[in-house]
Amino acid sequence: MGKVHGSLARAGKVRGQTPKVAKQDKKKKPRGRAHKRMQYNRRFVTAGFEGLEEEAAKAPF
């Protein structure tokens, strides 16, 4: 049997100490095609063109 770090009597100590916070209602996230569209817009449309300058500088002419 493997060694245990600390006694098992202390298991779950931190979780037991933390105060219970009720879950909040959130808007549902888009699924499927709509989620892919959201990712595309976030990554390529609104993010701008950071990184393209470096790629252009590396290209041998």
mmCIF file of C-alpha atoms in Angstrom:
data_model
loop_
_atom_site.group_PDB
_atom_site.id
_atom_site.type_symbol
_atom_site.label_atom_id
_atom_site.label_comp_id
_atom_site.label_asym_id
_atom_site.label_seq_id
_atom_site.Cartn_x
_atom_site.Cartn_y
_atom_site.Cartn_z
ATOM 1 C CA MET A 1 0.000 0.000 0.000
ATOM 2 C CA GLY A 2 1.270 3.514 -0.820
ATOM 3 C CA LYS A 3 2.247 6.149 1.676
ATOM 4 C CA VAL A 4 -0.251 8.861 2.600
ATOM 5 C CA HIS A 5 0.717 12.500 3.149
ATOM 6 C CA GLY A 6 -0.883 13.418 6.463
ATOM 7 C CA SER A 7 -3.612 11.546 8.278
ATOM 8 C CA LEU A 8 -6.928 10.750 6.656
ATOM 9 C CA ALA A 9 -8.664 12.447 9.591
ATOM 10 C CA ARG A 10 -7.920 15.806 7.944
ATOM 11 C CA ALA A 11 -9.414 14.843 4.588
ATOM 12 C CA GLY A 12 -11.839 17.465 3.274
ATOM 13 C CA LYS A 13 -10.762 20.099 5.801
ATOM 14 C CA VAL A 14 -10.617 23.062 3.425
ATOM 15 C CA ARG A 15 -13.825 22.227 1.607
ATOM 16 C CA GLY A 16 -15.628 21.921 4.916
ATOM 17 C CA GLN A 17 -14.348 25.331 6.028
ATOM 18 C CA THR A 18 -15.361 27.277 2.940
ATOM 19 C CA PRO A 19 -18.720 29.044 3.186
ATOM 20 C CA LYS A 20 -21.518 27.723 0.976
ATOM 21 C CA VAL A 21 -22.358 30.101 -1.854
ATOM 22 C CA ALA A 22 -25.544 29.495 -3.826
ATOM 23 C CA LYS A 23 -25.191 29.034 -7.581
ATOM 24 C CA GLN A 24 -26.268 32.013 -9.666
ATOM 25 C CA ASP A 25 -28.449 31.836 -12.741
ATOM 26 C CA LYS A 26 -26.455 32.415 -15.918
ATOM 27 C CA LYS A 27 -27.388 32.900 -19.536
ATOM 28 C CA LYS A 28 -27.160 29.688 -21.539
ATOM 29 C CA LYS A 29 -24.194 29.480 -23.884
ATOM 30 C CA PRO A 30 -24.738 28.848 -27.587
ATOM 31 C CA ARG A 31 -24.216 25.283 -28.769
ATOM 32 C CA GLY A 32 -23.141 23.683 -32.008
ATOM 33 C CA ARG A 33 -22.830 25.982 -35.016
ATOM 34 C CA ALA A 34 -23.571 29.092 -32.975
ATOM 35 C CA HIS A 35 -20.776 28.268 -30.530
ATOM 36 C CA LYS A 36 -18.278 27.794 -33.369
ATOM 37 C CA ARG A 37 -19.370 31.147 -34.780
ATOM 38 C CA MET A 38 -18.818 32.805 -31.412
ATOM 39 C CA GLN A 39 -15.319 31.266 -31.142
ATOM 40 C CA TYR A 40 -14.413 32.417 -34.668
ATOM 41 C CA ASN A 41 -15.556 35.952 -33.948
ATOM 42 C CA ARG A 42 -13.679 36.061 -30.645
ATOM 43 C CA ARG A 43 -10.445 34.634 -32.067
ATOM 44 C CA PHE A 44 -10.188 36.169 -35.529
ATOM 45 C CA VAL A 45 -12.624 39.053 -36.009
ATOM 46 C CA THR A 46 -12.525 41.100 -32.812
ATOM 47 C CA ALA A 47 -9.008 40.097 -31.710
ATOM 48 C CA GLY A 48 -7.341 42.117 -34.449
ATOM 49 C CA PHE A 49 -4.158 41.224 -36.255
ATOM 50 C CA GLU A 50 -1.598 40.728 -33.492
ATOM 51 C CA GLY A 51 1.036 38.286 -34.569
ATOM 52 C CA LEU A 52 0.750 38.931 -38.289
ATOM 53 C CA GLU A 53 3.494 41.575 -38.194
ATOM 54 C CA GLU A 54 5.957 39.054 -36.768
ATOM 55 C CA GLU A 55 4.956 36.453 -39.356
ATOM 56 C CA ALA A 56 5.521 38.971 -42.150
ATOM 57 C CA ALA A 57 8.919 39.926 -40.707
ATOM 58 C CA LYS A 58 10.033 36.271 -40.643
ATOM 59 C CA ALA A 59 9.101 35.623 -44.276
ATOM 60 C CA PRO A 60 12.208 35.462 -46.497
ATOM 61 C CA PHE A 61 12.095 37.748 -49.523
#
